[in-house]
Coordinates of C-alpha atoms and ligand atoms in Angstrom, one line a residue:
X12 CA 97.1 50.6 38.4
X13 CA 94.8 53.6 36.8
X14 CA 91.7 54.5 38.0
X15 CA 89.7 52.2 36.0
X16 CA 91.6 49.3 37.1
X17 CA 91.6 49.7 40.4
X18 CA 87.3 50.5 40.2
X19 CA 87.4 47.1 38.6
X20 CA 89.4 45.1 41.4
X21 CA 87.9 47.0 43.7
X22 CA 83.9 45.4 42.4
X23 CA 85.8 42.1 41.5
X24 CA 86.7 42.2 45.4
X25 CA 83.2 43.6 46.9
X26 CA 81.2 40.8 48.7
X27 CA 77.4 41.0 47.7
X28 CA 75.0 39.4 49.7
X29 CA 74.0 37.2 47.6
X30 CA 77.6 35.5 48.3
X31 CA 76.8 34.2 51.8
X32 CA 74.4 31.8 49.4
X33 CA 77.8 30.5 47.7
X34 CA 80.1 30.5 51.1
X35 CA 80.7 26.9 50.3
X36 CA 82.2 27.8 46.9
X37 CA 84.2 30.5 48.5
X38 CA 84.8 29.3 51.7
X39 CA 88.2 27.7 51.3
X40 CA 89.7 31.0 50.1
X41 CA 89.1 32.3 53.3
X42 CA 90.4 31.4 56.8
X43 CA 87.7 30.9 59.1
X44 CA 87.7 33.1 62.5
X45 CA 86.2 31.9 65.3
X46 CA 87.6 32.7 68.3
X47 CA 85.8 32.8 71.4
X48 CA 85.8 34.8 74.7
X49 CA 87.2 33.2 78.1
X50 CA 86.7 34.5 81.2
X51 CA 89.9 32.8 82.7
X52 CA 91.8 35.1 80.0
X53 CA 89.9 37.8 80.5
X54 CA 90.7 38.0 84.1
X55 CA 94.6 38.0 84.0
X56 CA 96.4 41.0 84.3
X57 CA 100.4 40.6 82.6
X58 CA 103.0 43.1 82.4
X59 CA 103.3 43.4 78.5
X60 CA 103.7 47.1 77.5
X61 CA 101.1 48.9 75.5
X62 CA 101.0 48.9 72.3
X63 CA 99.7 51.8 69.9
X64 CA 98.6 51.7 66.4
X65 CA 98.2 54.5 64.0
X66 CA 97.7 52.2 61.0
X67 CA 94.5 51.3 60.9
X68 CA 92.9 51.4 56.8
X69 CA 90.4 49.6 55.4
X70 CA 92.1 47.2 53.0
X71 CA 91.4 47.8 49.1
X72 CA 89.3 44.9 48.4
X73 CA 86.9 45.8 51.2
X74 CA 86.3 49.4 50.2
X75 CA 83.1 49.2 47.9
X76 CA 81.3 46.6 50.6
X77 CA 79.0 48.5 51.5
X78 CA 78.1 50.1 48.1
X79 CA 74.0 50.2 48.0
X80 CA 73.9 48.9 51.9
X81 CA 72.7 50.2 54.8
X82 CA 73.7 49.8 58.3
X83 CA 71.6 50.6 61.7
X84 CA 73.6 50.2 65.3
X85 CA 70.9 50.2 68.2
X86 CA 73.5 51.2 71.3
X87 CA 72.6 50.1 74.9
X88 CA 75.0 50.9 78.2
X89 CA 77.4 53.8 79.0
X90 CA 78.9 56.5 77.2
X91 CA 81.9 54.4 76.4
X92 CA 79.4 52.4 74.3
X93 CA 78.1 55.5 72.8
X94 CA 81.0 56.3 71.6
X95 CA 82.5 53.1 70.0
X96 CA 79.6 53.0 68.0
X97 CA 80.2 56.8 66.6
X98 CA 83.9 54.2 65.7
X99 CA 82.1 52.0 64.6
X100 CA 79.8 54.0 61.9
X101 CA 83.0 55.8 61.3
X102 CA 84.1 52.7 59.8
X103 CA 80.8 51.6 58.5
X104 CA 80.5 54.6 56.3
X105 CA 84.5 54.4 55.3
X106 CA 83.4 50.6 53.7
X107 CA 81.2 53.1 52.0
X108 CA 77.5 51.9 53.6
X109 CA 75.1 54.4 54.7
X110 CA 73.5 55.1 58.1
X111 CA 69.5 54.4 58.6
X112 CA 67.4 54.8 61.7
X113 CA 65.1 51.9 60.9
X114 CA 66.0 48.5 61.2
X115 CA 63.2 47.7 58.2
X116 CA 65.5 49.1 56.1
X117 CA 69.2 48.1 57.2
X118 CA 71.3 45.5 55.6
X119 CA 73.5 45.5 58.8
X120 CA 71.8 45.9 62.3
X121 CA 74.5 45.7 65.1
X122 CA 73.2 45.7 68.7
X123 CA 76.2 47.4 71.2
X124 CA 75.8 45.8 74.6
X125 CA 75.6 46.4 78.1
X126 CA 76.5 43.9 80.7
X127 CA 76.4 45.8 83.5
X128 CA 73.4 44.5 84.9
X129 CA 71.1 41.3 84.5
X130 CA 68.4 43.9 82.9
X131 CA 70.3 45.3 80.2
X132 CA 71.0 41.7 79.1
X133 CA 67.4 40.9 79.2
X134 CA 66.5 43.8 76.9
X135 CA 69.0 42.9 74.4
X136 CA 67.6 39.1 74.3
X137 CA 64.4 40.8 73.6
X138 CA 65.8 42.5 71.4
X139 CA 67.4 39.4 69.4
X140 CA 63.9 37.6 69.8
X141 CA 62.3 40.5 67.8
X142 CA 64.6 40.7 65.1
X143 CA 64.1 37.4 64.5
X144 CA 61.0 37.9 62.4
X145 CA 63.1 40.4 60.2
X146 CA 65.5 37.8 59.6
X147 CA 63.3 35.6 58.3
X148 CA 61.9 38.0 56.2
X149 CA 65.3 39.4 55.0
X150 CA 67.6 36.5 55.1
X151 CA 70.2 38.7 53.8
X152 CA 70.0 40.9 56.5
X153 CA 73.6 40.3 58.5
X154 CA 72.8 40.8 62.4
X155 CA 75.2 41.5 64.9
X156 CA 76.3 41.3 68.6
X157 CA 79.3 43.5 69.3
X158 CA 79.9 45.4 72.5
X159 CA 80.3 44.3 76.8
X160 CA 77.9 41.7 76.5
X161 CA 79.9 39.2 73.5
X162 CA 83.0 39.4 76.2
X163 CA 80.9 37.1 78.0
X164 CA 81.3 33.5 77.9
X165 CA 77.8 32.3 79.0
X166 CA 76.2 35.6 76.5
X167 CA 78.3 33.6 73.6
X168 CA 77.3 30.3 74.1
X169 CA 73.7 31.3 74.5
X170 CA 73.4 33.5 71.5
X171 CA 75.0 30.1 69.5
X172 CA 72.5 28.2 71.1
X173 CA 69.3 30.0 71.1
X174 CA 69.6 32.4 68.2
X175 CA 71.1 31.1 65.6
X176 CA 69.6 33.5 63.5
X177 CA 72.3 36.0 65.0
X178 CA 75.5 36.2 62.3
X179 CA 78.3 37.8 64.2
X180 CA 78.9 38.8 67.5
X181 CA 83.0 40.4 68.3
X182 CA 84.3 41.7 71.1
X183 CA 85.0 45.4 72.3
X184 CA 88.6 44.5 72.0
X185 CA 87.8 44.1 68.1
X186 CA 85.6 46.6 67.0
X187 CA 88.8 47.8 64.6
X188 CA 88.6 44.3 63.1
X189 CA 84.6 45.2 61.8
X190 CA 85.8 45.2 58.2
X191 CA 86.8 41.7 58.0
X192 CA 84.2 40.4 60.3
X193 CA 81.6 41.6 57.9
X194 CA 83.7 40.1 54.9
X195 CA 83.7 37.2 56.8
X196 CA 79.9 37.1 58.0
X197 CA 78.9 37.7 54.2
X198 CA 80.7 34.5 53.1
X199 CA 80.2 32.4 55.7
X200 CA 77.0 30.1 56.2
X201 CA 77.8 29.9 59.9
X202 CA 77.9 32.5 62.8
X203 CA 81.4 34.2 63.0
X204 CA 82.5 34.7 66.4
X205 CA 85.6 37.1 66.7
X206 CA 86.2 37.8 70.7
X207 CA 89.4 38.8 72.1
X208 CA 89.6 38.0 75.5
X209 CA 93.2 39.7 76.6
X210 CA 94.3 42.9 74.8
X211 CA 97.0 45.6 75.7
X212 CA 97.0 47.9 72.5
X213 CA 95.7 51.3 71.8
X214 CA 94.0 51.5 68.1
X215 CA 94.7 55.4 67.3
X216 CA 93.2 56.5 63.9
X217 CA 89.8 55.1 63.8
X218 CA 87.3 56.5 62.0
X219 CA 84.5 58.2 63.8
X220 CA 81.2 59.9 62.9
X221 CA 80.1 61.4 66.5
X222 CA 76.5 62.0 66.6
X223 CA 76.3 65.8 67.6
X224 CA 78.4 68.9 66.6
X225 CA 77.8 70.6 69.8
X226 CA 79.4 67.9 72.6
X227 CA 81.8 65.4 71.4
X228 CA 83.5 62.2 73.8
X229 CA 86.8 61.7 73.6
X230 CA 88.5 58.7 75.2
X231 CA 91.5 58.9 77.4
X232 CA 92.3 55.5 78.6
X233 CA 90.2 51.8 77.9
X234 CA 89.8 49.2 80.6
X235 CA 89.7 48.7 84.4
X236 CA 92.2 47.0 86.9
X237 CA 90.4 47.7 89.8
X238 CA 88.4 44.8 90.1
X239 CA 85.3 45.5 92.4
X240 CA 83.9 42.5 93.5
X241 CA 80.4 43.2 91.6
X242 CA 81.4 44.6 88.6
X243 CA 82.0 42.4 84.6
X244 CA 83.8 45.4 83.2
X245 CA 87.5 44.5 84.6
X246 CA 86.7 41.0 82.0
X247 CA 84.4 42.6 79.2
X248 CA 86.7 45.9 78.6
X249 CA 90.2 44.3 79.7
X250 CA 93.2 45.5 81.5
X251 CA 93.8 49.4 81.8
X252 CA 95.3 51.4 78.7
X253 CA 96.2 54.8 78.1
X254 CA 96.6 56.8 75.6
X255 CA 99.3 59.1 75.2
X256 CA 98.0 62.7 76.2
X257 CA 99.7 63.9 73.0
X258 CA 97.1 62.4 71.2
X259 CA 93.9 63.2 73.3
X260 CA 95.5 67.1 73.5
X261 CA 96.0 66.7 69.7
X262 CA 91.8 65.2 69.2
X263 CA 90.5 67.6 71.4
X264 CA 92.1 70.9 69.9
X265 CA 91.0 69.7 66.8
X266 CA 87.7 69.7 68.3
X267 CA 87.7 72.7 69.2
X268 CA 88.6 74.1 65.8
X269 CA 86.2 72.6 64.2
X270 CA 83.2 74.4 66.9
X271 CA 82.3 71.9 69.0
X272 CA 81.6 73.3 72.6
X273 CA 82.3 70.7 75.1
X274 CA 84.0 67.8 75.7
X275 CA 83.9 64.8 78.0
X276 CA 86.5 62.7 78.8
X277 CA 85.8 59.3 79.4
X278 CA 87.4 56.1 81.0
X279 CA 86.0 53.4 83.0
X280 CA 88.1 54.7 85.7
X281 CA 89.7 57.9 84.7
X282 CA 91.7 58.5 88.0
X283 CA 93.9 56.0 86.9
X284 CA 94.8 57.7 83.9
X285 CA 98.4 57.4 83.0
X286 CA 99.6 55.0 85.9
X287 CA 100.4 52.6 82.9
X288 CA 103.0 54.9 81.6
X289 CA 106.2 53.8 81.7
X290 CA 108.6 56.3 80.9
X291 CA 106.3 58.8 82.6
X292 CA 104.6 60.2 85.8
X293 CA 102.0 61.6 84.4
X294 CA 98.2 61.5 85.8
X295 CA 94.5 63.0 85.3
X296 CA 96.0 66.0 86.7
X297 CA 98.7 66.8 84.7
X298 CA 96.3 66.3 81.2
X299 CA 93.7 68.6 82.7
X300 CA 95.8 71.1 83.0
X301 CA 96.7 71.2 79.7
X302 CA 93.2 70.3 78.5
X303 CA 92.1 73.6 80.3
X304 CA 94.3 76.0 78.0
X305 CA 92.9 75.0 75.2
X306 CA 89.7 77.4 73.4
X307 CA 86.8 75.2 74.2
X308 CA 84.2 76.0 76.8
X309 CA 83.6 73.2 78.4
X310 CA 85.7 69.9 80.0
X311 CA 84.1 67.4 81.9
X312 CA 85.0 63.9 82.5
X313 CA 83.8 60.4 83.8
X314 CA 83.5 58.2 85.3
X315 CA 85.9 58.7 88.6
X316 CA 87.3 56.6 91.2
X317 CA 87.6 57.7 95.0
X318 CA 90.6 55.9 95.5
X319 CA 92.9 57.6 93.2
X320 CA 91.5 60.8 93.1
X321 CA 94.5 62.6 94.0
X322 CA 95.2 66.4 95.7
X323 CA 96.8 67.6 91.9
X324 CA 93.9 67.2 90.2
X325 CA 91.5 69.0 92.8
X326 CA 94.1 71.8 92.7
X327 CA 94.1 72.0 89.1
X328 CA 89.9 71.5 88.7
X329 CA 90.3 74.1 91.3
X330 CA 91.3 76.6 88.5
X331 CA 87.8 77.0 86.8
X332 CA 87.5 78.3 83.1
X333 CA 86.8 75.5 81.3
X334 CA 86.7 72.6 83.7
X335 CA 83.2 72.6 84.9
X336 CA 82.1 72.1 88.6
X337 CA 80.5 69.1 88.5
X338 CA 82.1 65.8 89.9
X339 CA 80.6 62.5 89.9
X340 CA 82.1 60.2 91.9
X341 CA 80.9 56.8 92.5
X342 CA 80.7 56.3 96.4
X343 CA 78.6 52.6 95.9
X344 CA 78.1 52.1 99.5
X345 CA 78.4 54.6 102.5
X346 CA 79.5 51.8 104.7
X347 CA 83.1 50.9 105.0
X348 CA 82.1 46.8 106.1
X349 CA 80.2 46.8 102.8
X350 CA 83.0 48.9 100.8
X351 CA 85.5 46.5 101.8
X352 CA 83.1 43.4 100.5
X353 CA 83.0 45.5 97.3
X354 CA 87.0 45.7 96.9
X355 CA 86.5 49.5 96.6
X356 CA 89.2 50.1 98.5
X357 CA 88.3 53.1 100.6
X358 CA 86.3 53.5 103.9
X359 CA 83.4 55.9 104.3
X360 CA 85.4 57.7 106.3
X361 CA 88.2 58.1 103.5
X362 CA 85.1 59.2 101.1
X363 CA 83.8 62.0 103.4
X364 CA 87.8 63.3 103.7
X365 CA 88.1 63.6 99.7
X366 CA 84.6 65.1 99.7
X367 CA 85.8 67.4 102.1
X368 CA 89.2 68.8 100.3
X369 CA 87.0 68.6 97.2
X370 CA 84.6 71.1 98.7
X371 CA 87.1 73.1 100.4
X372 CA 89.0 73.8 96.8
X373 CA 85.8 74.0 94.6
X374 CA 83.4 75.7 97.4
X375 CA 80.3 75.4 94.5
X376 CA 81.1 72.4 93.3
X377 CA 78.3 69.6 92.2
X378 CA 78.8 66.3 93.3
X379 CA 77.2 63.3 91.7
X380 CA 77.2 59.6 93.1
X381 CA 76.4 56.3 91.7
X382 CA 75.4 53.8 94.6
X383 CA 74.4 50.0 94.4
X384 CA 71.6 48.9 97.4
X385 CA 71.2 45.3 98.4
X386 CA 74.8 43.9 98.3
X387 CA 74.9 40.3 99.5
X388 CA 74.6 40.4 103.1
X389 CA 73.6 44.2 103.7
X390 CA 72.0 44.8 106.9
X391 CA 69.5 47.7 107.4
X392 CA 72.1 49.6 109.9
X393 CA 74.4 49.4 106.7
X394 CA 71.9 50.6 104.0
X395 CA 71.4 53.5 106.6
X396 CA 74.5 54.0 106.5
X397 CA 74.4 54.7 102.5
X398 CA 71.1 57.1 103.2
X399 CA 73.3 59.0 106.2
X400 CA 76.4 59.7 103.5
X401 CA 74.0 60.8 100.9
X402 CA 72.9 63.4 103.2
X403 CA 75.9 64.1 104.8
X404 CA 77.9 64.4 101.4
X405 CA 74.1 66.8 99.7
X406 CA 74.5 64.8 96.6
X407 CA 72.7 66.7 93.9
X408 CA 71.6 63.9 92.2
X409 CA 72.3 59.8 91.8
X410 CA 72.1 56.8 89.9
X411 CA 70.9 53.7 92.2
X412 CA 71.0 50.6 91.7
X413 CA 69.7 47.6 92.8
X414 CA 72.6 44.4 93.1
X415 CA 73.2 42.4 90.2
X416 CA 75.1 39.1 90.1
X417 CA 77.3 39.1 87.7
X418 CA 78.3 35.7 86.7
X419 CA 82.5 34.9 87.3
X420 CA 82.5 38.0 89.5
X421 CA 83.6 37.3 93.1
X422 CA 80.2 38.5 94.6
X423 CA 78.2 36.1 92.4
X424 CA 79.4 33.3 94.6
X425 CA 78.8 35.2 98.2
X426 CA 75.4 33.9 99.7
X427 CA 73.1 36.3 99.9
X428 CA 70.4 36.3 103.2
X429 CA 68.7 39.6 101.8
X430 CA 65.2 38.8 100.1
X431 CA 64.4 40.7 96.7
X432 CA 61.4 42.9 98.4
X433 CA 63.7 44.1 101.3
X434 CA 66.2 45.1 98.4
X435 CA 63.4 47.0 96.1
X436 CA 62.1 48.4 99.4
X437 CA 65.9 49.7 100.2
X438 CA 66.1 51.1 96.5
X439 CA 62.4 53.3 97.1
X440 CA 63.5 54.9 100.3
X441 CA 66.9 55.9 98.7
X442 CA 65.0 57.2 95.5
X443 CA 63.1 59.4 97.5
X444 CA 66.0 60.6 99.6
X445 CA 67.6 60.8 95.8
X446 CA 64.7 63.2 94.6
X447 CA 64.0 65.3 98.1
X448 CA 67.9 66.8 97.7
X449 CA 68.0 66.6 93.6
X450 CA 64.5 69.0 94.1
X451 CA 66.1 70.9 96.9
X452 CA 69.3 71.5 94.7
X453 CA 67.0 72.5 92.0
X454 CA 64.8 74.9 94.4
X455 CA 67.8 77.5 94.9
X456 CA 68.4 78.5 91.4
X457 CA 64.9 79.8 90.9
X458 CA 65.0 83.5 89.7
X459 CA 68.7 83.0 89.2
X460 CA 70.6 83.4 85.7
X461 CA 72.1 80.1 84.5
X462 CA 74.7 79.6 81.8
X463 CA 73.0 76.8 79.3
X464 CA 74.8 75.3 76.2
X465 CA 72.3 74.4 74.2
X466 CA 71.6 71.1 72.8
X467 CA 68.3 72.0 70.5
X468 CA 64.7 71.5 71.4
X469 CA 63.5 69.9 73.9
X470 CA 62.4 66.4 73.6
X471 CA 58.9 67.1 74.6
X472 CA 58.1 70.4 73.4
X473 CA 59.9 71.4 69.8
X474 CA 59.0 74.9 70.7
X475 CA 61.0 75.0 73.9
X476 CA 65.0 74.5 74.1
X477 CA 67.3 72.4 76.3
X478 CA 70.7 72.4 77.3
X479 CA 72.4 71.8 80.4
X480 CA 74.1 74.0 82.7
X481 CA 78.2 74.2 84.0
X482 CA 76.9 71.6 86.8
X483 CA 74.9 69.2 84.4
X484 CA 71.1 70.5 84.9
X485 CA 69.1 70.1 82.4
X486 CA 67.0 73.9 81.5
X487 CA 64.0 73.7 79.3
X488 CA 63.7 77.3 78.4
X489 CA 62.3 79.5 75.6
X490 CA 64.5 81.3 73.3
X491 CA 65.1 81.4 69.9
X492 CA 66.3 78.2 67.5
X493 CA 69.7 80.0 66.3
X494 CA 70.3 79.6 70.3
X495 CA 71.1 76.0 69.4
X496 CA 75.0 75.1 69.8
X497 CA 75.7 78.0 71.9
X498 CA 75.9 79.1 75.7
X499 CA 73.6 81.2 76.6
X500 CA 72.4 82.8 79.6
X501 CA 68.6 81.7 81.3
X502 CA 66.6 83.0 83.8
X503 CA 65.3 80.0 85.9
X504 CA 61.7 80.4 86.5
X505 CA 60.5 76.9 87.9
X506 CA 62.6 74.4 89.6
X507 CA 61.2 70.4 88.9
X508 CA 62.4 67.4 90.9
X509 CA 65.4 67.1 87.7
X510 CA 64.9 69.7 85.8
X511 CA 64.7 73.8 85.4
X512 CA 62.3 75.5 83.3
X513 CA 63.3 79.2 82.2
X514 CA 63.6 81.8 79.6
X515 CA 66.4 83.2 77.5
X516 CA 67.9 86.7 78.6
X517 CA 70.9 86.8 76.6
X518 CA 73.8 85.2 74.4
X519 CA 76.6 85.1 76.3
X520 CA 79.6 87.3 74.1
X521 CA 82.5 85.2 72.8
X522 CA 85.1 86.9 75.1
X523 CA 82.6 85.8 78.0
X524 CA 83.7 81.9 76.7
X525 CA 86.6 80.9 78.0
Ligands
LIG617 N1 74.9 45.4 90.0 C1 74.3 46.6 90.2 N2 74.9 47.7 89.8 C2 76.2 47.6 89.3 N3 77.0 48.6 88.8 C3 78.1 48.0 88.4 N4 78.0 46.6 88.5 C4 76.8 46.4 89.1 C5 76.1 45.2 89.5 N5 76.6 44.0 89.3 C6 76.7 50.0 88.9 C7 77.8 50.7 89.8 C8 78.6 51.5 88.7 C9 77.5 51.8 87.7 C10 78.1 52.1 86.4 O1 76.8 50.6 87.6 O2 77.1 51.6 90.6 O3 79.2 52.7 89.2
LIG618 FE1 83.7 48.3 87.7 FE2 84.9 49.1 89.9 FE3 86.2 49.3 87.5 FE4 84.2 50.9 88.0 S1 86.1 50.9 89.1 S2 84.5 49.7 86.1 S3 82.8 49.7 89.3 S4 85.5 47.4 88.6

């Protein structure tokens, strides 16, 4: 086929929007894919082996799609959402569409989903409510629900229920299928519903436009086995997966040759990196240290479990350079009765031990917590127990969180005796704890010199920078813009409650870069 040939299959092949119109004349060409998520599915856990796929393309006749067409992604959630949608306008923009940041002026809005918590669910309803006026307005506007939320049963049937104005939703597991679920969306009159609930494979080659030059994620494994008895991601993000660390050393020197300055590794549960191997022992550890040799500043990772944390990979954070000295690590509860209702797994006790080791290898190091008040059940001895291991461990900082049922999770069938206001009351005396050692952590670096990479001015104040600092403080400082995308050192004038105010001194040399 020449050039000319193949230009005119490839228009002959584009879907316009005016298609969706005409489905029913088209509609029997197509197979129709609705497949819908199922918690039961989601839940199992089989032996099948991993597969991986490095032959991922968009197919010919999709190619010119998006000729003329906009698309907008609004992401709520975690940095694992983050990213999928930097996969996710990777592919966009292969189907040839461009990027907007309005939604007036989108073709395709996608909202990515949390499910985390009942209030990131509410938002996006919101969200879908508003929209609908836009719809209305635009009917050939195609709106989407993709990401943690469309794993859900109950999200699925209320979305086909009470906004029908929605016309796709798919899974996390399919997010490499977005080419045909647009084809599909454009020629169908109905909503397409493509939701995996079970998946074991590793998608390699996607596509990706990440949003900064500066800091880049890179995944390392997908999924959670651990099964805590709060948590929805074990069903919305599926059984655990790694990837082979030939491919994340391979992404992340790339990286690095092409300037970025820091990376962060990310997994629902990176401890358990590589315990799905099968020809291998190979853990966290092990790919750190060979993550660490490579020229990029900085390597962080998240988020961690306790229980697998194991004594390699303290001895090889222990090493420094380019693995930075900040750890968060999810503690949840600081007492072991409550820990054991949560399926974590470890006892306070076993917590303050791996704190311990940690400390004793990394002397400086900066530890991080996330920590969930008002569990079913929790007495005020226990929640003081929580406030006890926050000071006992000096978190520098902390997400809190109040308990959210989850519906099909085991702790959305526990009774609960503890009344709402006793649970917000919990969540105002742990904040304060949360700010009095976050401010006190803050306090000591006045007058000190920081290293800052910096991420470009400050979302306040364009004339000030910010950046963040080996342990993860955010600096607001002065300097000069050509500062931006580069470590440089900061004399801290003024410490906040979370965050540091200071001046430039100096660029730090290259050689100073490991
Ligand atoms: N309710 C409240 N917080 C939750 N988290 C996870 N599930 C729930 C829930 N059902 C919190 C945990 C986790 C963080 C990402 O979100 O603290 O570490
Ligand atoms: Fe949820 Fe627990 Fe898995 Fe973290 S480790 S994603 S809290 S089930």
């Amino acid at each position: 086929m020449n050039e000319k040939q193949r230009l005119e299959s490839q228009q002959s092949n584009a879907v316009n929007p005016s298609d969706k119109k005409s489905a029913k004349d088209y509609s029997k060409y197509f197979e129709r894919v609705i497949t819908a998520p199922s918690l039961k599915e989601a839940k199992k856990r089989g032996k099948e082996e991993v597969k991986y796929h490095h032959d991922f393309s968009i197919p010919e006749k999709f190619r010119g799609m998006g000729e003329g067409r906009k698309f907008y992604i609004r992401t709520y959630g975690c940095q694992m959402n983050e990213h999928d949608t930097e996969v996710m306008s990777g592919i966009f923009m292969a189907l040839g569409y461009e990027p907007t940041d309005r939604t007036e002026d989108a073709n395709v809005i996608l909202l990515n989903t949390c499910a985390i918590r009942e209030n990131a669910e509410n938002k996006v309803f919101g969200e879908l409510g508003h929209l609908k006026a836009l719809k209305m307005e635009k009917p050939d506007l195609l709106l989407g629900v993709c990401g943690c939320m469309s794993q859900e049963e109950s999200v699925v049937n209320k979305i086909l229920k009470m906004y029908q104005h929605v016309d796709m939703i798919f899974g996390t597991h399919n997010i490499h299928r977005l080419p045909y679920i647009l084809h599909e969306a454009y020629m169908s009159k109905e909503m397409v519903v493509e939701v995996w609930s079970k998946e074991g494979d590793v998608i390699e080659n996607l596509p990706k436009v990440r949003r900064g030059n500066i800091k880049a994620w890179v995944n390392i494994m997908y999924g959670c086995d651990k099964f805590c008895t709060y948590c929805i991601v074990p069903y919305t993000r599926g059984k655990e997966r790694s990837r082979r660390p030939e491919e994340i050393i391979q992404e992340v020197r790339q990286l690095a040759a092409q300037g970025y300055k820091e990376i962060t590794l990310l997994g629902q549960n990176v401890n358990a990196y590589g315990k799905d191997f099968e020809d291998m022992k190979y853990g966290l550890g092990d790919l750190m240290d060979e993550l660490r040799k490579i020229d990029i500043p900085r390597i962080r990772f998240t988020t961690s479990h306790p229980r697998d944390f194991d004594d390699h990979l303290i001895e090889v954070l222990a090493k420094g350079g380019n693995l930075m000295d900040h750890i968060h690590l999810p503690v949840q509860s600081g007492s072991t009765e409550i820990l054991k209702i949560m399926a974590r797994k470890y006892t306070r006790e076993q917590y303050l031990e791996l704190v311990r080791k940690i400390k004793a290898a990394i002397p400086d190091v900066a530890l991080t917590t996330d920590i969930i008040v008002g569990y079913p059940n929790e007495t005020e001895e226990q929640f003081e127990e929580t406030l006890s291991l926050y000071r006992e461990v000096g978190f520098e900082s902390a997400y809190t969180f109040i308990y959210s049922p989850r519906e099909g999770t085991p702790a959305a069938k526990m009774e609960d005796n503890v009344p709402m206001e006793v649970k917000k009351a919990r969540l105002q005396r742990l904040n304060d704890l949360v700010n009095e050692l976050s401010a006190k952590a803050l306090k000591q670096y006045e007058g000190q010199i920081v290293e800052v990479l910096v991420d470009g001015e400050s979302k306040n104040n364009p004339d000030v920078l910010a950046g963040y600092t080996t342990k993860n403080k955010l600096v607001n400082f002065t300097g000069p813009k050509s500062a931006i995308g580069k470590i440089v050192k900061v004399k801290i004038t003024e410490a906040k409650t979370w965050s540091l105010n200071g001046e430039m001194v100096e660029e730090l040399e290259p050689a100073e870069v490991k």
